[in-house]
Short mmCIF file of C-alpha atoms and ligand atoms in Angstrom, two decimals:
data_model
loop_
_atom_site.label_atom_id
_atom_site.label_comp_id
_atom_site.label_asym_id
_atom_site.label_seq_id
_atom_site.Cartn_x
_atom_site.Cartn_y
_atom_site.Cartn_z
CA MET A 111 -66.05 -29.47 10.18
CA ILE A 112 -62.58 -27.00 10.80
CA GLN A 113 -60.50 -26.96 8.05
CA ALA A 114 -57.10 -25.59 10.17
CA ALA A 115 -57.71 -28.94 11.92
CA GLU A 116 -56.18 -30.69 8.88
CA GLN A 117 -53.70 -28.36 8.37
CA GLU A 118 -49.85 -29.21 9.10
CA VAL A 119 -48.17 -28.34 12.42
CA LEU A 120 -44.59 -28.64 12.36
CA ILE A 121 -42.92 -27.57 16.50
CA ALA A 122 -39.36 -27.07 15.94
CA THR A 123 -37.52 -27.56 19.59
CA ASP A 124 -34.83 -24.59 18.32
CA LEU A 125 -34.31 -21.14 16.39
CA GLU A 126 -31.75 -24.09 14.36
CA GLU A 127 -33.76 -26.12 13.63
CA HIS A 128 -37.77 -23.53 13.35
CA THR A 129 -35.01 -22.51 10.63
CA ALA A 130 -34.46 -25.67 8.17
CA LEU A 131 -37.97 -26.64 8.11
CA VAL A 132 -39.36 -23.59 7.07
CA ALA A 133 -36.19 -23.27 4.41
CA GLU A 134 -35.96 -27.02 3.67
CA LEU A 135 -40.62 -26.99 3.00
CA VAL A 136 -39.90 -23.81 0.77
CA ALA A 137 -36.90 -25.27 -0.96
CA ARG A 138 -39.06 -28.51 -1.90
CA ALA A 139 -41.98 -26.63 -3.23
CA ILE A 140 -39.34 -24.44 -5.09
CA THR A 141 -37.68 -28.36 -6.71
CA GLU A 142 -41.43 -29.65 -7.27
CA ALA A 143 -42.41 -26.15 -8.53
CA VAL A 144 -39.67 -26.16 -11.57
CA ASP A 145 -39.95 -29.93 -12.11
CA ALA A 146 -43.50 -29.19 -12.66
CA ARG A 147 -44.08 -26.22 -14.80
CA GLY A 148 -40.13 -24.86 -15.24
CA VAL A 149 -40.67 -22.32 -13.05
CA ALA A 150 -41.27 -21.03 -8.86
CA ARG A 151 -42.83 -17.54 -7.80
CA VAL A 152 -42.44 -17.86 -4.36
CA ALA A 153 -44.02 -14.71 -2.45
CA LEU A 154 -41.83 -13.19 1.13
CA SER A 155 -43.76 -12.37 3.74
CA GLY A 156 -40.99 -9.60 6.54
CA GLY A 157 -40.77 -9.04 9.85
CA GLN A 158 -37.83 -10.38 12.02
CA THR A 159 -38.58 -14.00 11.50
CA PRO A 160 -37.71 -15.56 8.47
CA SER A 161 -34.66 -14.24 8.25
CA GLU A 162 -32.33 -17.27 9.45
CA ALA A 163 -34.85 -19.19 7.46
CA TYR A 164 -34.05 -16.30 4.11
CA ARG A 165 -30.36 -17.17 4.49
CA TYR A 166 -30.49 -20.61 4.79
CA LEU A 167 -32.52 -21.36 1.60
CA SER A 168 -29.89 -18.74 -0.16
CA SER A 169 -27.16 -21.74 0.33
CA VAL A 170 -29.57 -24.28 -0.93
CA GLY A 171 -28.19 -25.67 -4.58
CA LEU A 172 -31.60 -24.61 -5.96
CA PRO A 173 -32.47 -24.14 -9.90
CA PHE A 174 -32.51 -20.10 -8.40
CA ASP A 175 -32.12 -19.39 -12.18
CA GLN A 176 -36.04 -20.40 -12.58
CA VAL A 177 -37.29 -18.94 -8.84
CA GLU A 178 -39.36 -15.12 -8.74
CA TRP A 179 -39.71 -13.24 -5.47
CA TYR A 180 -42.36 -11.69 -4.83
CA TRP A 181 -43.42 -10.00 -1.70
CA VAL A 182 -46.63 -10.42 0.50
CA ASP A 183 -46.17 -7.19 2.01
CA GLU A 184 -44.41 -4.18 1.68
CA ARG A 185 -43.87 -0.97 3.89
CA ALA A 186 -44.15 2.99 2.70
CA VAL A 187 -40.08 3.25 2.84
CA PRO A 188 -37.33 2.77 -0.14
CA PRO A 189 -35.41 -0.09 -1.03
CA ASP A 190 -32.55 0.45 1.28
CA SER A 191 -34.13 0.70 4.60
CA ASP A 192 -33.98 -0.75 7.47
CA ARG A 193 -37.92 -2.00 7.34
CA SER A 194 -38.09 -2.55 3.73
CA ASN A 195 -39.05 -6.40 3.54
CA TYR A 196 -37.64 -6.78 0.10
CA GLY A 197 -34.19 -4.69 1.19
CA VAL A 198 -33.99 -7.06 4.33
CA ALA A 199 -35.55 -10.82 2.35
CA ALA A 200 -32.51 -9.10 -0.79
CA ARG A 201 -30.05 -9.17 2.08
CA ASP A 202 -30.83 -12.59 3.59
CA LEU A 203 -31.05 -14.30 0.66
CA ALA A 204 -27.75 -12.80 -1.39
CA LEU A 205 -30.44 -10.92 -4.36
CA ALA A 206 -27.38 -8.92 -5.66
CA ASP A 207 -24.76 -11.17 -7.40
CA GLY A 208 -28.14 -11.76 -9.12
CA LYS A 209 -27.41 -15.90 -8.84
CA HIS A 210 -30.33 -16.70 -6.70
CA GLY A 211 -33.31 -15.67 -8.57
CA ARG A 212 -35.20 -12.82 -9.82
CA ALA A 213 -36.85 -9.92 -7.17
CA PHE A 214 -40.36 -8.20 -7.84
CA ARG A 215 -39.93 -6.30 -5.47
CA MET A 216 -43.06 -3.48 -4.32
CA GLU A 217 -42.06 0.04 -4.51
CA GLY A 218 -43.19 1.40 -1.00
CA GLU A 219 -41.42 4.75 -1.89
CA ARG A 220 -43.41 5.65 -4.38
CA ASP A 221 -47.08 6.41 -4.42
CA LEU A 222 -49.05 3.41 -2.98
CA ASP A 223 -52.20 3.96 -5.07
CA GLU A 224 -50.28 3.34 -8.20
CA VAL A 225 -47.32 0.86 -6.83
CA ALA A 226 -50.36 -1.69 -6.24
CA ALA A 227 -52.75 -1.42 -9.48
CA ALA A 228 -49.62 -1.43 -11.12
CA TYR A 229 -48.21 -4.98 -8.85
CA GLU A 230 -51.19 -6.57 -9.37
CA THR A 231 -51.04 -5.99 -13.11
CA LEU A 232 -47.46 -7.54 -12.89
CA LEU A 233 -48.80 -10.06 -10.82
CA HIS A 234 -51.39 -10.80 -13.96
CA ARG A 235 -48.69 -10.84 -16.43
CA ARG A 236 -45.99 -12.66 -15.09
CA PHE A 237 -48.56 -15.40 -14.37
CA GLY A 238 -50.85 -15.09 -17.36
CA VAL A 239 -53.86 -13.67 -17.91
CA ALA A 240 -56.25 -16.24 -18.02
CA SER A 241 -54.54 -18.17 -15.15
CA ALA A 242 -54.96 -17.76 -11.16
CA VAL A 243 -52.87 -15.95 -9.54
CA ALA A 244 -51.36 -19.24 -7.72
CA PHE A 245 -47.45 -18.69 -6.01
CA ASP A 246 -45.65 -21.79 -5.75
CA ALA A 247 -45.28 -21.22 -1.84
CA VAL A 248 -45.90 -18.24 0.09
CA THR A 249 -43.85 -17.67 3.74
CA LEU A 250 -46.39 -15.90 5.94
CA GLY A 251 -45.99 -14.22 9.66
CA VAL A 252 -48.36 -13.50 12.30
CA GLY A 253 -48.46 -10.49 14.90
CA ALA A 254 -49.91 -10.47 18.06
CA ASP A 255 -52.14 -9.33 17.03
CA GLY A 256 -53.53 -11.29 14.83
CA HIS A 257 -51.87 -9.62 11.35
CA THR A 258 -51.10 -11.41 9.07
CA ALA A 259 -49.14 -10.03 5.32
CA SER A 260 -50.66 -6.44 6.71
CA LEU A 261 -54.24 -7.61 7.08
CA PHE A 262 -54.92 -5.96 9.99
CA PRO A 263 -57.63 -6.42 12.66
CA GLY A 264 -60.47 -3.81 12.97
CA THR A 265 -59.55 -2.97 9.28
CA GLY A 266 -62.00 -4.60 7.53
CA ALA A 267 -59.02 -5.75 4.78
CA VAL A 268 -59.03 -9.04 5.53
CA ALA A 269 -62.23 -9.06 3.56
CA ILE A 270 -61.41 -7.39 0.35
CA ASP A 271 -62.07 -9.99 -2.37
CA ASP A 272 -61.91 -7.69 -5.29
CA ARG A 273 -58.16 -6.86 -5.55
CA LEU A 274 -54.92 -8.22 -5.86
CA VAL A 275 -52.81 -6.07 -4.28
CA VAL A 276 -53.80 -2.58 -2.62
CA HIS A 277 -52.52 0.11 -0.56
CA VAL A 278 -52.99 -0.05 3.42
CA PRO A 279 -53.15 4.17 4.78
CA ALA A 280 -51.21 4.50 7.92
CA GLN A 281 -51.94 3.05 11.63
CA PRO A 282 -50.65 5.93 13.52
CA ASP A 283 -51.93 4.56 16.56
CA ARG A 284 -51.22 1.36 16.15
CA GLY A 285 -46.97 2.55 15.15
CA VAL A 286 -48.17 1.08 11.38
CA GLU A 287 -46.75 3.50 8.09
CA ALA A 288 -48.17 2.68 5.00
CA ARG A 289 -48.06 -0.36 3.30
CA LEU A 290 -48.51 -2.33 -0.03
CA THR A 291 -50.27 -6.06 0.31
CA LEU A 292 -51.69 -8.82 -0.96
CA THR A 293 -55.06 -9.86 -0.54
CA ALA A 294 -56.39 -12.47 1.52
CA PRO A 295 -57.89 -13.79 -2.28
CA VAL A 296 -53.98 -14.53 -3.40
CA ILE A 297 -53.09 -16.66 -0.58
CA VAL A 298 -56.36 -18.95 -0.14
CA GLU A 299 -54.80 -19.54 -3.56
CA ALA A 300 -51.73 -20.60 -3.12
CA ARG A 301 -50.27 -23.90 -4.02
CA PHE A 302 -48.33 -23.82 -0.53
CA VAL A 303 -48.47 -21.55 2.67
CA VAL A 304 -46.03 -21.94 5.42
CA VAL A 305 -46.35 -19.88 8.33
CA LEU A 306 -43.57 -19.33 10.66
CA VAL A 307 -44.58 -18.09 14.29
CA ARG A 308 -42.03 -18.26 17.13
CA GLY A 309 -42.52 -17.20 20.89
CA ALA A 310 -44.92 -17.13 23.57
CA ALA A 311 -46.15 -13.84 23.06
CA LYS A 312 -48.04 -15.44 19.59
CA ARG A 313 -49.10 -18.59 21.42
CA ARG A 314 -53.02 -16.86 21.99
CA VAL A 315 -52.92 -15.63 17.93
CA ALA A 316 -51.73 -18.63 16.54
CA GLU A 317 -54.08 -20.53 18.37
CA ALA A 318 -57.12 -18.76 18.11
CA ALA A 319 -56.13 -18.44 14.41
CA ARG A 320 -56.86 -22.37 13.83
CA VAL A 321 -60.48 -22.44 14.94
CA PRO A 322 -63.82 -21.02 13.46
CA GLY A 323 -64.87 -17.22 14.20
CA SER A 324 -64.45 -13.63 12.99
CA GLU A 325 -61.57 -13.20 10.22
CA ASP A 326 -61.37 -9.55 11.11
CA GLU A 327 -60.36 -10.37 14.67
CA VAL A 328 -58.23 -12.26 13.68
CA PRO A 329 -57.07 -11.51 9.98
CA LEU A 330 -55.01 -15.21 10.47
CA ARG A 331 -57.75 -17.12 10.24
CA LEU A 332 -58.09 -16.48 6.21
CA LEU A 333 -56.29 -19.95 5.84
CA GLN A 334 -58.96 -21.82 6.49
CA ARG A 335 -60.63 -21.13 3.98
CA ALA A 336 -56.77 -21.83 1.75
CA LYS A 337 -57.04 -24.12 -1.25
CA GLY A 338 -53.47 -25.61 -0.97
CA ARG A 339 -51.37 -26.95 1.24
CA VAL A 340 -51.38 -25.07 4.83
CA VAL A 341 -48.27 -25.80 7.73
CA TRP A 342 -47.70 -24.48 10.47
CA VAL A 343 -44.20 -24.07 12.01
CA LEU A 344 -44.01 -23.29 14.96
CA ASP A 345 -41.23 -23.31 18.61
CA GLN A 346 -41.94 -24.47 21.27
CA ASP A 347 -43.11 -21.43 23.11
CA ALA A 348 -45.24 -20.47 20.24
CA ALA A 349 -47.13 -24.05 20.15
CA GLY A 350 -47.40 -23.91 24.58
CA SER A 351 -49.87 -27.12 25.72
CA SER A 352 -51.94 -26.12 22.94
CA CYS A 353 -53.92 -29.19 21.54
CA ILE A 354 -51.31 -29.12 18.87
CA ASP A 355 -51.26 -32.22 16.10
CA SER A 356 -48.30 -32.37 15.94
CA ARG A 357 -46.42 -34.24 13.17
CA ARG A 358 -42.63 -34.48 11.95
CA PHE A 359 -41.32 -33.05 8.64
CA ALA A 360 -41.20 -35.91 7.15
C1 6PG B 936 -44.77 -7.62 8.14
C2 6PG B 936 -45.17 -8.60 8.06
C3 6PG B 936 -45.90 -9.51 8.96
C4 6PG B 936 -45.15 -9.94 9.48
C5 6PG B 936 -45.53 -9.90 11.17
C6 6PG B 936 -44.37 -10.43 11.57
O1 6PG B 936 -44.21 -6.54 7.31
O2 6PG B 936 -44.65 -6.98 9.14
O3 6PG B 936 -45.14 -8.58 6.47
O4 6PG B 936 -47.04 -10.09 8.58
O5 6PG B 936 -45.11 -11.35 8.88
O6 6PG B 936 -46.32 -8.29 11.54
O7 6PG B 936 -43.68 -9.78 12.00
P1 6PG B 936 -42.22 -10.96 13.14
O8 6PG B 936 -42.17 -12.49 12.53
O9 6PG B 936 -41.40 -9.54 13.00
O10 6PG B 936 -43.10 -10.87 14.24
#
């Protein structure tokens, strides 16, 4: 049985709807977490796709003083770089005013092995040393090559199961700088994952990720072992004519 077939797939008609669906799903996860546990811990992906949704989210009336933002991955750049996932999300979520939640960034400008170890310790401390590191919401993107977070295909990174955060060495042949990333066990453990996919270039990988196969070839396949709720939000180009079970957000 393919677990992925049971995951929810929403197809947005345009960018506006894609943005609203993603933001409202994350907002709902935040509200539910705060109501249930008094805090919402959200891990954010970078890349270009989530920007509109993060901006929308910052405008929603949420209990931001009980929201903690973490990062799914980070590039080896300082926070003021326009390639900094923290920097971009902090701008989109308007974190500088101190009224939109507390940010725990991955420090991409420092020694990445040390930062990975420190971020892992931070996660254990914030979630509680005896508790699973189970984010209330994780936003995930995907590259046309099938990577998600900074777990790249053909590198074995998706199989790492003894760390929560790792340093991903630079891959000059792919034009990828060194990175920090949450590992698959953390993503799998999340209570809720929303996958953002837009554009025809990602159609094939969005389909491949939902059928059985090698995770090292298509790291986004790790969602087939997700323990929590997974919702895919595609646009029409990414959905194409695939036989996706489309359900409207209700
Ligand atoms: C990053 C990411 C990465 C991203 C995908 C999709 O730092 O690049 O977190 O996993 O989500 O590469 O990126 P786009 O949204 O830009 O296509």
